[in-house]
Coordinates of C-alpha atoms and ligand atoms in Angstrom, one line a residue:
Chain A
M550 CA 110.4 89.2 72.3
S551 CA 107.5 89.8 74.8
E552 CA 108.9 86.7 76.9
N553 CA 112.0 88.8 77.8
V554 CA 109.8 91.7 79.2
D555 CA 110.6 91.3 83.0
T556 CA 106.5 91.8 84.0
T557 CA 107.8 93.0 87.6
L558 CA 108.5 96.4 86.1
A559 CA 105.1 96.8 84.1
P560 CA 103.6 99.9 84.7
K561 CA 102.2 100.4 88.2
K562 CA 99.5 103.1 88.8
I563 CA 101.4 105.6 90.3
R564 CA 99.7 108.8 89.8
P565 CA 101.8 111.7 88.6
P566 CA 101.3 114.8 90.7
S567 CA 98.3 116.8 89.5
G568 CA 95.7 119.1 90.6
R569 CA 95.4 121.3 93.4
V570 CA 95.7 119.3 96.2
S571 CA 98.6 117.3 95.7
R572 CA 100.3 120.5 94.7
L573 CA 99.4 121.8 98.1
F574 CA 101.0 118.7 99.4
E575 CA 103.8 118.7 97.8
S576 CA 104.7 122.5 98.5
K577 CA 107.7 123.4 100.5
W578 CA 105.8 125.6 102.6
L579 CA 104.0 122.6 104.0
G580 CA 106.5 122.3 106.7
W581 CA 106.2 125.3 107.8
V582 CA 102.5 125.5 108.0
A583 CA 102.5 122.0 110.5
L584 CA 105.1 123.8 112.8
A585 CA 102.8 127.2 112.8
I586 CA 100.1 125.1 113.6
A587 CA 101.5 122.8 116.2
V588 CA 103.2 126.1 117.5
A589 CA 99.3 128.0 117.8
A590 CA 97.6 124.8 119.2
P591 CA 98.0 125.9 122.6
F592 CA 96.6 128.9 122.3
V593 CA 93.6 127.2 121.2
N594 CA 93.4 125.0 124.3
A595 CA 96.1 124.8 126.6
T596 CA 94.4 122.4 129.4
P597 CA 97.0 120.3 130.8
Y598 CA 95.2 117.7 129.5
A599 CA 95.4 118.8 125.5
L600 CA 98.7 119.9 126.1
N601 CA 99.5 116.1 127.4
I602 CA 98.0 114.6 124.6
M603 CA 99.7 116.9 122.0
T604 CA 103.2 116.6 123.6
T605 CA 102.4 112.8 123.5
A606 CA 101.7 113.1 119.9
A607 CA 104.6 115.0 119.1
I608 CA 107.0 112.4 120.6
F609 CA 104.8 109.6 118.5
V610 CA 105.8 111.8 115.2
L611 CA 109.7 111.7 115.9
L612 CA 109.3 107.8 116.9
A613 CA 107.5 107.2 113.3
S614 CA 109.9 109.3 111.5
G615 CA 112.8 107.5 112.8
L616 CA 111.3 104.1 112.0
N617 CA 110.5 105.7 108.4
I618 CA 114.3 105.6 107.9
V619 CA 114.3 102.2 108.7
V620 CA 111.3 100.4 107.1
G621 CA 110.0 103.6 104.6
Y622 CA 113.5 104.4 103.2
C623 CA 115.5 101.1 103.5
G624 CA 112.8 98.2 103.7
L625 CA 113.8 96.9 106.7
L626 CA 111.0 95.7 108.4
D627 CA 111.6 96.3 112.4
L628 CA 109.0 94.8 115.0
G629 CA 111.0 95.8 117.8
Y630 CA 111.2 99.5 117.3
I631 CA 110.3 100.4 120.5
A632 CA 113.4 98.8 122.1
F633 CA 115.0 101.9 121.4
M634 CA 112.7 104.2 123.1
A635 CA 112.9 102.2 125.7
V636 CA 117.2 102.3 125.9
G637 CA 116.6 106.1 125.7
A638 CA 114.0 106.7 128.2
Y639 CA 115.8 104.5 130.8
T640 CA 119.5 105.6 130.3
S641 CA 118.3 109.3 130.3
G642 CA 116.4 108.3 133.8
I643 CA 118.5 106.3 135.3
V644 CA 121.7 108.9 134.7
A645 CA 119.7 111.9 135.5
K646 CA 118.5 110.4 138.8
A647 CA 122.0 108.9 139.9
F648 CA 124.0 112.0 139.4
D649 CA 121.1 114.5 139.8
L650 CA 121.4 115.9 136.3
P651 CA 118.7 117.8 134.1
L652 CA 117.8 115.0 131.6
L653 CA 119.4 117.7 128.8
F654 CA 122.8 116.9 130.0
T655 CA 122.1 113.1 129.5
I656 CA 122.4 113.5 125.6
P657 CA 125.0 112.4 125.1
V658 CA 125.2 109.3 127.1
V659 CA 121.8 108.8 125.3
L660 CA 123.0 108.9 121.8
V661 CA 126.1 106.6 122.6
M662 CA 124.2 104.2 124.3
T663 CA 121.3 104.1 121.4
V664 CA 124.0 103.8 118.7
L665 CA 125.3 100.9 120.5
A666 CA 122.1 99.0 121.0
G667 CA 121.9 99.7 117.4
L668 CA 124.7 98.4 116.4
I669 CA 124.3 95.4 119.0
I670 CA 121.2 94.4 117.7
G671 CA 121.5 95.5 113.7
A672 CA 125.2 93.9 113.3
P673 CA 124.1 90.5 113.5
T674 CA 120.4 90.6 112.6
L675 CA 120.7 93.2 109.3
R676 CA 123.2 90.0 107.6
L677 CA 119.5 88.0 107.6
R678 CA 117.0 88.2 105.0
S679 CA 114.3 90.5 105.8
D680 CA 111.2 87.8 106.6
Y681 CA 114.0 87.0 109.5
L682 CA 114.8 90.2 110.4
A683 CA 111.1 90.6 111.2
I684 CA 110.8 88.1 113.6
V685 CA 114.4 88.5 115.4
T686 CA 113.9 92.2 116.0
L687 CA 110.5 91.3 117.1
G688 CA 112.8 89.0 119.6
F689 CA 115.1 91.6 120.4
G690 CA 112.0 94.2 121.2
E691 CA 110.8 91.5 124.0
I692 CA 114.2 90.7 125.3
T693 CA 114.7 94.6 125.9
R694 CA 111.6 95.2 127.7
I695 CA 111.8 91.6 130.0
T696 CA 115.4 93.0 130.7
A697 CA 114.0 96.0 131.8
N698 CA 111.3 93.9 134.0
N699 CA 113.9 92.4 135.8
L700 CA 116.6 94.4 136.6
A701 CA 117.5 96.2 139.6
I702 CA 118.8 99.4 137.5
T703 CA 116.1 99.9 135.6
G704 CA 113.5 99.8 138.8
G705 CA 111.8 96.0 137.8
P706 CA 108.2 96.0 137.0
S707 CA 107.4 99.5 138.9
G708 CA 110.2 101.2 136.7
I709 CA 111.7 104.4 137.8
F710 CA 110.6 107.6 138.8
G711 CA 111.0 110.9 140.1
I712 CA 113.3 111.4 137.1
P713 CA 114.6 115.3 136.9
G714 CA 113.2 118.0 134.3
I715 CA 114.9 118.5 131.6
L716 CA 116.3 121.6 132.3
K717 CA 115.6 124.8 135.0
I718 CA 117.7 128.3 134.8
G719 CA 117.0 130.3 137.6
D720 CA 113.4 130.3 138.3
F721 CA 112.5 129.3 134.6
D722 CA 111.6 125.6 134.5
F723 CA 111.4 124.2 131.2
Q724 CA 109.3 121.1 132.6
Q725 CA 106.1 123.5 133.0
P726 CA 103.5 121.4 130.8
A727 CA 103.4 124.0 127.8
V728 CA 107.1 125.1 128.0
F729 CA 108.1 121.5 127.4
Y730 CA 105.6 120.7 124.5
Y731 CA 107.3 123.9 122.7
V732 CA 110.7 121.9 123.8
T733 CA 109.3 118.6 122.1
I734 CA 107.7 120.4 119.0
L735 CA 110.8 121.8 118.2
V736 CA 113.1 119.1 118.9
V737 CA 110.5 117.0 117.1
A738 CA 110.4 119.2 113.9
G739 CA 114.4 119.1 113.5
F740 CA 114.6 115.5 113.5
V741 CA 111.9 115.5 111.5
L742 CA 113.8 117.7 109.2
A743 CA 116.9 116.1 109.3
A744 CA 115.1 112.5 108.4
A745 CA 113.7 114.1 105.4
R746 CA 117.1 115.4 104.5
L747 CA 118.6 112.4 104.8
G748 CA 116.3 110.8 102.8
K749 CA 117.1 113.2 100.0
S750 CA 120.9 112.5 100.0
R751 CA 123.3 110.4 98.5
L752 CA 122.7 108.0 101.6
G753 CA 118.9 108.3 101.2
R754 CA 119.3 106.8 97.8
A755 CA 121.5 104.2 99.1
W756 CA 118.5 103.3 101.3
R757 CA 116.3 103.1 98.6
F758 CA 118.5 101.5 95.8
V759 CA 119.0 98.3 99.1
R760 CA 114.9 98.2 99.2
E761 CA 114.6 98.0 95.6
D762 CA 117.2 95.7 94.7
E763 CA 120.0 94.5 96.4
D764 CA 122.3 93.0 94.0
A765 CA 122.0 95.4 91.8
A766 CA 123.0 97.9 94.6
E767 CA 125.8 95.9 95.5
A768 CA 126.5 95.8 91.8
M769 CA 127.1 99.4 91.7
G770 CA 129.1 99.4 94.5
I771 CA 126.8 100.1 97.5
H772 CA 127.7 97.9 100.9
T773 CA 124.4 96.8 101.0
Y774 CA 125.2 95.8 104.8
K775 CA 127.1 98.8 105.7
V776 CA 124.0 100.9 104.8
K777 CA 121.5 98.6 105.9
L778 CA 123.4 99.1 109.6
L779 CA 123.6 102.8 109.1
A780 CA 119.6 103.0 108.5
Y781 CA 119.4 100.6 111.6
T782 CA 121.6 103.1 113.9
F783 CA 119.9 106.6 112.4
G784 CA 116.6 104.7 113.7
A785 CA 117.8 104.1 117.0
I786 CA 119.3 107.4 117.8
W787 CA 115.5 108.8 116.7
G788 CA 114.2 106.3 119.2
G789 CA 116.4 107.3 121.6
F790 CA 115.7 110.9 121.7
G791 CA 112.2 110.0 121.4
G792 CA 113.0 108.3 124.6
V793 CA 114.6 111.4 126.2
L794 CA 111.3 113.0 125.3
F795 CA 109.4 110.5 126.8
A796 CA 111.2 110.2 130.4
G797 CA 110.9 114.1 130.7
H798 CA 107.4 114.0 129.6
L799 CA 106.2 111.6 132.0
S800 CA 109.0 112.3 134.5
A801 CA 108.8 108.3 134.7
V802 CA 109.6 105.3 133.1
A803 CA 108.5 101.7 133.0
P804 CA 108.4 98.3 131.4
T805 CA 104.7 98.2 130.3
S806 CA 105.5 101.4 127.9
F807 CA 107.6 99.3 125.4
V808 CA 105.2 96.6 124.7
F809 CA 105.0 94.8 121.3
L810 CA 101.9 97.0 120.4
Q811 CA 103.6 100.2 120.7
S812 CA 106.2 99.0 118.2
A813 CA 103.1 97.8 116.1
L814 CA 101.5 101.1 116.3
V815 CA 104.6 103.3 115.2
L816 CA 105.3 100.8 112.0
M817 CA 101.4 101.4 111.4
A818 CA 101.5 105.1 111.6
V819 CA 104.4 104.3 109.0
V820 CA 102.4 102.1 106.7
L821 CA 99.3 104.4 106.9
G822 CA 101.1 107.6 106.5
G823 CA 102.7 106.1 103.4
M824 CA 106.1 104.4 103.9
G825 CA 109.2 106.6 102.8
N826 CA 107.3 109.9 102.3
M827 CA 108.0 111.6 105.4
R828 CA 105.4 113.8 104.9
G829 CA 102.9 110.9 105.1
V830 CA 104.5 109.8 107.9
V831 CA 104.2 112.2 110.1
I832 CA 100.2 112.2 109.1
G833 CA 99.9 108.6 109.5
A834 CA 101.5 109.2 113.2
L835 CA 99.5 112.2 114.1
V836 CA 96.0 109.9 113.1
I837 CA 97.2 107.0 115.2
S838 CA 97.8 108.6 117.9
L839 CA 95.0 111.9 118.2
L840 CA 92.3 109.4 116.8
P841 CA 91.5 107.2 119.7
E842 CA 91.7 110.4 121.5
L843 CA 89.1 111.6 119.0
L844 CA 87.0 108.6 119.4
R845 CA 86.8 108.8 123.4
D846 CA 82.8 109.4 123.1
L847 CA 82.5 105.5 121.7
A848 CA 84.0 104.3 124.8
E849 CA 85.3 100.4 125.0
Y850 CA 84.2 100.8 121.0
R851 CA 87.1 103.2 119.9
Y852 CA 89.4 100.8 119.4
L853 CA 86.9 98.8 117.4
A854 CA 86.5 101.8 115.2
F855 CA 89.9 102.4 114.9
G856 CA 90.7 99.1 113.6
V857 CA 88.1 99.1 111.1
L858 CA 89.7 102.4 109.8
L859 CA 92.5 101.0 109.1
I860 CA 91.1 98.4 107.4
V861 CA 89.4 100.4 105.2
V862 CA 92.5 102.7 104.6
M863 CA 94.2 100.1 103.6
L864 CA 91.5 98.8 101.3
F865 CA 91.7 101.8 99.4
R866 CA 95.0 103.4 99.7
P867 CA 97.3 100.3 100.3
Q868 CA 100.6 102.2 99.9
G869 CA 99.2 104.4 102.5
F870 CA 97.5 108.0 102.8
W871 CA 100.4 109.4 100.9
P872 CA 102.8 107.3 99.6
A873 CA 106.9 108.2 98.4
R874 CA 106.4 109.7 94.8
G875 CA 108.9 108.8 92.5
Y876 CA 108.7 111.9 90.4
E877 CA 111.1 114.9 90.1
P878 CA 111.6 117.6 87.7
E879 CA 112.5 117.0 84.6
R880 CA 115.7 119.2 82.9
K881 CA 115.5 122.5 81.7
P882 CA 115.3 123.0 78.3
A883 CA 119.0 123.2 76.3
E884 CA 119.0 127.2 76.2
E885 CA 118.2 128.1 79.9
R886 CA 121.1 125.5 81.1
E887 CA 123.6 127.8 79.2
A888 CA 121.9 130.5 80.7
V889 CA 122.8 128.5 84.0
A890 CA 125.9 127.9 83.0
V891 CA 127.1 131.2 82.1
A892 CA 125.5 133.0 85.1
G893 CA 127.7 130.5 87.4
E894 CA 131.1 131.3 85.4
Q895 CA 130.1 135.0 85.9
R896 CA 129.9 134.6 89.6
Chain B
M634 CA 149.1 95.5 76.1
S635 CA 148.1 94.6 79.8
A636 CA 145.4 92.5 80.3
V637 CA 142.0 94.0 82.5
L638 CA 140.6 90.7 83.3
E639 CA 142.2 87.6 83.8
V640 CA 140.2 84.5 84.2
K641 CA 141.9 81.4 85.1
N642 CA 140.5 78.0 85.1
L643 CA 137.1 79.0 86.8
H644 CA 134.7 76.6 88.3
I645 CA 131.4 76.8 89.7
A646 CA 129.0 74.0 90.6
F647 CA 125.4 73.9 91.6
G648 CA 124.9 70.5 93.3
G649 CA 125.5 68.1 90.3
V650 CA 125.4 70.7 87.6
K651 CA 128.6 72.0 86.3
A652 CA 127.8 75.6 85.1
V653 CA 131.5 77.0 84.8
D654 CA 134.0 74.1 84.3
G655 CA 137.4 75.5 83.8
L656 CA 136.7 78.8 81.7
S657 CA 140.0 80.7 81.2
F658 CA 140.5 83.8 78.8
D659 CA 141.9 87.4 78.8
V660 CA 140.7 90.6 78.2
H661 CA 142.3 93.8 76.9
A662 CA 142.2 97.3 77.4
K663 CA 139.9 98.9 75.1
Q664 CA 138.7 95.5 73.6
I665 CA 135.6 94.1 72.9
V666 CA 135.1 90.3 73.9
A667 CA 132.1 88.4 73.0
V668 CA 130.9 85.4 75.0
I669 CA 128.6 83.3 73.2
G670 CA 127.0 79.5 73.6
P671 CA 124.0 77.9 73.8
N672 CA 121.4 78.9 77.0
G673 CA 122.4 77.1 79.7
A674 CA 126.3 77.2 78.8
G675 CA 127.3 79.0 81.6
K676 CA 128.0 82.3 80.8
T677 CA 125.6 84.0 83.2
S678 CA 127.3 82.4 85.8
A679 CA 130.5 83.1 84.7
F680 CA 129.9 86.9 85.1
N681 CA 128.7 86.2 88.3
C682 CA 131.5 84.5 89.5
I683 CA 133.6 87.4 87.8
T684 CA 131.6 90.2 89.9
G685 CA 131.0 88.0 93.2
F686 CA 127.3 87.4 93.1
Y687 CA 128.6 83.8 93.1
K688 CA 131.7 82.2 94.8
P689 CA 134.1 80.5 92.6
T690 CA 134.8 76.9 93.7
A691 CA 138.4 76.6 91.8
G692 CA 140.3 79.2 89.5
E693 CA 141.3 82.5 90.3
V694 CA 140.1 86.1 88.7
L695 CA 142.3 89.0 88.3
L696 CA 141.3 92.7 87.7
K697 CA 144.4 94.6 86.5
G698 CA 146.7 91.9 88.0
A699 CA 145.0 92.1 91.5
A700 CA 143.2 88.8 92.7
I701 CA 139.2 90.0 93.4
T702 CA 138.3 86.0 93.6
G703 CA 135.7 85.6 95.8
K704 CA 135.5 89.2 97.0
R705 CA 131.9 91.2 97.9
P706 CA 130.4 92.1 94.9
A707 CA 130.5 96.0 96.4
D708 CA 134.3 95.5 96.7
I709 CA 135.2 94.5 92.8
A710 CA 132.5 97.0 91.8
A711 CA 135.0 99.2 93.6
A712 CA 137.9 98.0 92.3
G713 CA 136.9 98.6 88.5
V714 CA 134.4 96.0 87.1
S715 CA 130.2 97.4 86.2
R716 CA 127.7 95.1 85.0
T717 CA 124.1 95.0 83.8
F718 CA 122.1 92.0 84.4
Q719 CA 120.3 89.4 82.0
N720 CA 116.8 90.2 83.5
L721 CA 116.9 93.9 83.7
R722 CA 117.7 94.9 87.4
L723 CA 116.5 98.2 87.9
F724 CA 114.9 99.9 91.0
P725 CA 111.7 100.2 89.9
D726 CA 110.1 102.5 91.8
L727 CA 112.6 105.1 91.4
T728 CA 112.9 107.8 88.8
V729 CA 115.2 107.4 85.7
L730 CA 117.7 109.7 87.0
D731 CA 117.9 108.3 90.7
N732 CA 118.7 104.9 88.5
V733 CA 121.7 106.4 87.0
R734 CA 122.7 108.0 90.2
A735 CA 123.3 104.3 91.6
G736 CA 126.1 103.8 89.4
M737 CA 127.5 107.4 91.0
H738 CA 127.5 106.1 94.2
L739 CA 131.5 105.8 94.8
Y740 CA 131.4 109.5 94.0
G741 CA 131.0 110.3 97.4
G742 CA 131.4 114.5 97.7
Q743 CA 129.4 114.5 100.6
N744 CA 128.1 112.6 104.0
W745 CA 125.3 112.6 106.2
A746 CA 125.8 115.6 108.1
D747 CA 126.4 117.6 105.0
A748 CA 123.2 116.1 103.9
I749 CA 121.1 117.3 107.0
F750 CA 122.9 120.2 107.3
H751 CA 122.4 121.2 103.7
T752 CA 126.0 122.3 103.4
P753 CA 127.1 124.3 100.1
R754 CA 129.3 121.2 99.5
F755 CA 126.0 119.3 99.8
K756 CA 124.5 121.0 97.4
R757 CA 127.3 121.0 94.8
S758 CA 127.7 117.4 95.1
E759 CA 123.9 117.1 94.6
A760 CA 123.8 119.0 91.1
A761 CA 127.0 117.3 90.0
Y762 CA 125.1 114.2 90.3
T763 CA 121.9 115.4 88.4
E764 CA 124.2 116.8 85.9
E765 CA 126.3 113.5 85.5
A766 CA 123.4 111.3 85.7
H767 CA 122.2 114.0 82.4
R768 CA 125.1 113.2 80.6
W769 CA 125.2 109.7 81.0
L770 CA 121.5 109.6 79.7
D771 CA 123.0 112.1 76.7
F772 CA 125.7 109.3 76.2
V773 CA 123.7 106.0 75.6
G774 CA 121.3 108.2 73.5
Y775 CA 117.8 108.1 76.4
T776 CA 115.8 110.4 74.6
G777 CA 112.9 109.5 77.2
P778 CA 111.0 111.3 80.3
R779 CA 114.2 111.4 83.6
G780 CA 112.1 112.4 86.6
V781 CA 109.4 109.4 86.2
P782 CA 109.9 106.2 88.0
I783 CA 111.3 103.7 85.6
R784 CA 108.6 101.2 86.2
N785 CA 106.6 103.5 83.4
L786 CA 109.1 103.4 80.9
A787 CA 109.2 101.0 77.4
Y788 CA 111.6 97.9 77.8
G789 CA 114.3 99.6 75.3
Q790 CA 114.6 102.4 77.5
Q791 CA 114.7 100.4 80.3
K792 CA 117.3 98.8 79.1
Q793 CA 119.5 101.9 77.7
V794 CA 118.7 103.3 81.5
E795 CA 120.5 100.2 82.9
I796 CA 123.7 100.6 80.5
A797 CA 124.0 104.2 81.6
R798 CA 123.8 103.2 85.1
A799 CA 126.8 100.6 84.6
L800 CA 128.5 103.5 82.5
A801 CA 128.3 106.1 85.6
R802 CA 130.5 103.7 87.2
K803 CA 133.1 104.5 85.2
S804 CA 134.7 101.2 85.8
D805 CA 137.3 99.6 83.8
L806 CA 135.5 97.0 82.3
L807 CA 131.9 96.5 81.5
L808 CA 130.4 93.2 81.4
L809 CA 126.5 93.2 79.6
D810 CA 124.5 90.2 79.4
E811 CA 122.6 90.0 76.7
P812 CA 122.2 93.4 76.0
A813 CA 120.4 92.9 72.7
A814 CA 118.0 90.4 74.0
G815 CA 114.2 91.8 73.1
L816 CA 115.5 95.3 71.2
N817 CA 114.5 96.0 67.4
Y818 CA 116.9 96.2 64.2
S819 CA 117.5 99.9 64.8
E820 CA 117.7 99.3 68.4
K821 CA 120.4 96.7 68.2
Q822 CA 122.3 99.0 65.4
R823 CA 122.3 101.8 68.5
L824 CA 123.5 99.5 70.7
L825 CA 126.5 98.5 68.3
E826 CA 127.6 102.3 68.0
L827 CA 127.3 103.0 71.8
C828 CA 129.7 99.6 72.5
H829 CA 132.0 101.3 70.0
R830 CA 132.0 104.8 71.8
I831 CA 132.1 103.3 75.4
R832 CA 135.0 101.4 74.0
N833 CA 136.4 104.5 73.1
L834 CA 136.2 105.7 76.9
G835 CA 139.0 103.4 77.6
T836 CA 136.3 101.1 79.0
A837 CA 136.8 97.2 78.0
I838 CA 133.5 95.5 77.7
V839 CA 132.7 91.8 77.5
L840 CA 129.4 91.2 76.4
I841 CA 127.2 87.7 76.4
E842 CA 125.1 88.2 73.2
H843 CA 123.0 85.7 70.7
D844 CA 122.5 87.5 68.0
M845 CA 125.5 86.5 65.7
G846 CA 125.3 89.4 62.9
L847 CA 126.1 91.6 66.3
V848 CA 128.9 89.7 67.9
M849 CA 130.4 89.4 64.6
E850 CA 130.4 93.1 64.1
V851 CA 131.1 94.2 67.6
S852 CA 133.7 92.0 68.9
E853 CA 137.4 92.1 68.5
R854 CA 137.3 88.2 70.1
I855 CA 134.9 85.9 70.8
V856 CA 134.7 82.9 73.6
V857 CA 132.4 80.3 72.6
M858 CA 131.2 78.2 76.1
N859 CA 129.3 75.1 75.8
F860 CA 128.6 73.0 78.8
G861 CA 130.4 75.4 81.4
R862 CA 133.6 74.4 78.8
E863 CA 135.1 76.8 76.5
I864 CA 135.3 75.1 73.2
A865 CA 136.6 78.0 71.2
E866 CA 138.5 81.6 71.4
G867 CA 139.9 83.8 68.5
T868 CA 138.6 86.6 65.8
P869 CA 135.2 86.1 64.9
A870 CA 136.7 84.9 61.4
E871 CA 138.6 82.1 63.9
V872 CA 135.4 81.5 65.3
K873 CA 133.5 81.4 62.4
A874 CA 135.9 78.7 60.6
N875 CA 136.2 76.5 64.0
P876 CA 134.2 73.1 63.6
A877 CA 133.9 72.2 67.1
V878 CA 131.6 76.1 67.2
I879 CA 129.9 75.1 64.1
E880 CA 129.1 71.7 65.1
A881 CA 128.2 72.6 68.9
Y882 CA 126.6 76.1 68.0
L883 CA 126.2 77.5 64.5
G884 CA 125.8 74.8 62.7
R885 CA 122.0 74.5 64.0
D886 CA 120.7 77.7 62.3
E887 CA 121.7 78.3 58.2
D888 CA 121.6 81.6 58.3
G889 CA 123.8 82.2 61.3
E890 CA 121.8 83.8 63.4
V891 CA 120.8 81.3 66.6
Q892 CA 116.7 81.7 67.5
S893 CA 116.3 83.2 70.6
H894 CA 115.4 81.3 73.8
G895 CA 114.3 84.2 75.8
D896 CA 115.3 84.2 79.4
A897 CA 117.7 81.4 80.1
Ligands
ADP510 N1 121.8 80.1 91.2 C1 122.0 78.9 90.3 N2 121.5 77.7 91.4 C2 121.6 76.5 90.5 N3 121.9 76.4 89.3 C3 121.9 77.5 88.8 C4 122.6 78.5 89.3 N4 122.7 79.7 88.5 C5 123.3 79.0 87.4 N5 122.6 77.3 87.1 C6 122.8 76.5 86.4 O1 124.0 76.8 85.6 C7 124.0 76.5 84.2 C8 124.3 77.5 83.7 O2 123.0 78.9 83.4 P1 123.5 80.1 83.0 O3 125.0 80.5 83.8 O4 122.6 81.2 83.4 O5 123.7 79.8 81.5 P2 123.7 81.0 80.2 O6 123.6 82.4 80.8 O7 124.8 80.6 79.4 O8 122.4 80.8 79.4 C9 122.4 75.9 84.0 O9 122.1 74.7 84.0 C10 121.6 76.8 85.3 O10 120.5 75.9 85.7
MG511 MG1 122.7 83.8 80.7

């Protein structure tokens, strides 16, 4: 009998939620607490330097939450994710400059372009097995950057600068650093929430089924290719919006911002934080984007320290700081369920 | 009675190996059909051809009269075929409930915008998914925990959940690949009773099984395969009496039960 037992399903240590710390982490208020901290931060330190770093970190969180859809939920290893941010940033920059529009109004074009980019890159590559997918996405990421580096419309190696601000109503300019920071926080919070909610839906489950066992998912009637393409497209949209914020933040876009290292850093945030768990990924993104700044005192050793830290985390928590936990509440006892049903009928 | 499944002259070869070599059989509504044969006879390959995981090199598969030959597995599942796998193919890190919800994917009931904005439609649909998942787990007699990752469960429980997931698909035809392998006596008895209850739902069952006692008791018709070919077909009594079957298969074992050879 024992030879029939599939050892790949043998119990692994995934600890059930217990203790005060994990209950705090699982609390539904945690998102609000994080948002409150982000809102309060400028009251503590509102120097241009601090605002710059916090805005950059928030954009990075958005990127990580988008890549988490692709890599964490759906299990598609994408090594060229930053290409979608490039598409978003260039599109909004070029359109805003050409028509002298506030960046806000470029969003519809950016949406169309990123969805197109997602479909164009995804449609051929998502038919591939996952190991090839990594290499092909890496290639597409580089192609995007090199293309931007060579085209006239993207401004070649020096890129485009003097991009208009996001919006100006009368005398009130949303481009002021503190205001821009709050706009960014709002947008990022919305996208992170949306991604987390997608993860807990029929579509999000389908992504996980594909990640866990593609054949079994197919056997249940899930069109795995379509589902993967959807994950990829959503990831692209998240990246595109990251690009709009990026273009607005710096009011300039250049190819050097979209090198492979950036894709790798976003991926690192996802893996380090805990693939598939949006809360973990947000923390991972904050660590990856803020730690180098905090380690600034170490001067040129800071990236070394950064690397060592990452290795240590991966050694002790190979699933990330805070992996997705596969637990949900058990069913309520029968009497309680009947009470609920009766109450439901009375309504 | 109209045929739910018609398999006509099915062939599939891997290099020189003719895994299925001209297999034909019908399954009628509410019928339980067993496919038996020694390991390597081509039973699982036949299932994979029917469900679209292998593209048959020749032959035809009809579901309720419509051809499904060579279609994508997801389309065949949508057309009304559901299956389990010889080696469990569950989603190990997901909860028991989520595993069953996989079978319910085609119910729809919500789209991505509903999910992002948590519309009433979304909440209703999620509640329905959960309730239905519990219902199927109850149906298969699953009594274990339901909110934990399935990799933490015992083998017998995992097999139950896999059947619950296939049933949640609400298909006209259920293919079970060695559902009793690795189960103890009382678990096999419960499986037998479960098969009858599934049939009463209006679902036809085709099962691959090595336990002859179980096969004789549960099935109305038996298809016997050897070396990719069908060597006999008929009622349990007919098959038992067929000399070709006795020689190729049953004759090897006095008490009528072939030793399990583990996974093929
Ligand atoms: N994907 C495959 N590639 C190559 N050979 C295969 C494949 N699937 C099955 N076979 C071969 O087909 C034959 C029948 O296998 P299978 O259908 O698993 O038999 P059974 O389920 O009756 O034990 C075996 O010889 C097996 O090695
Ligand atoms: Mg087999």
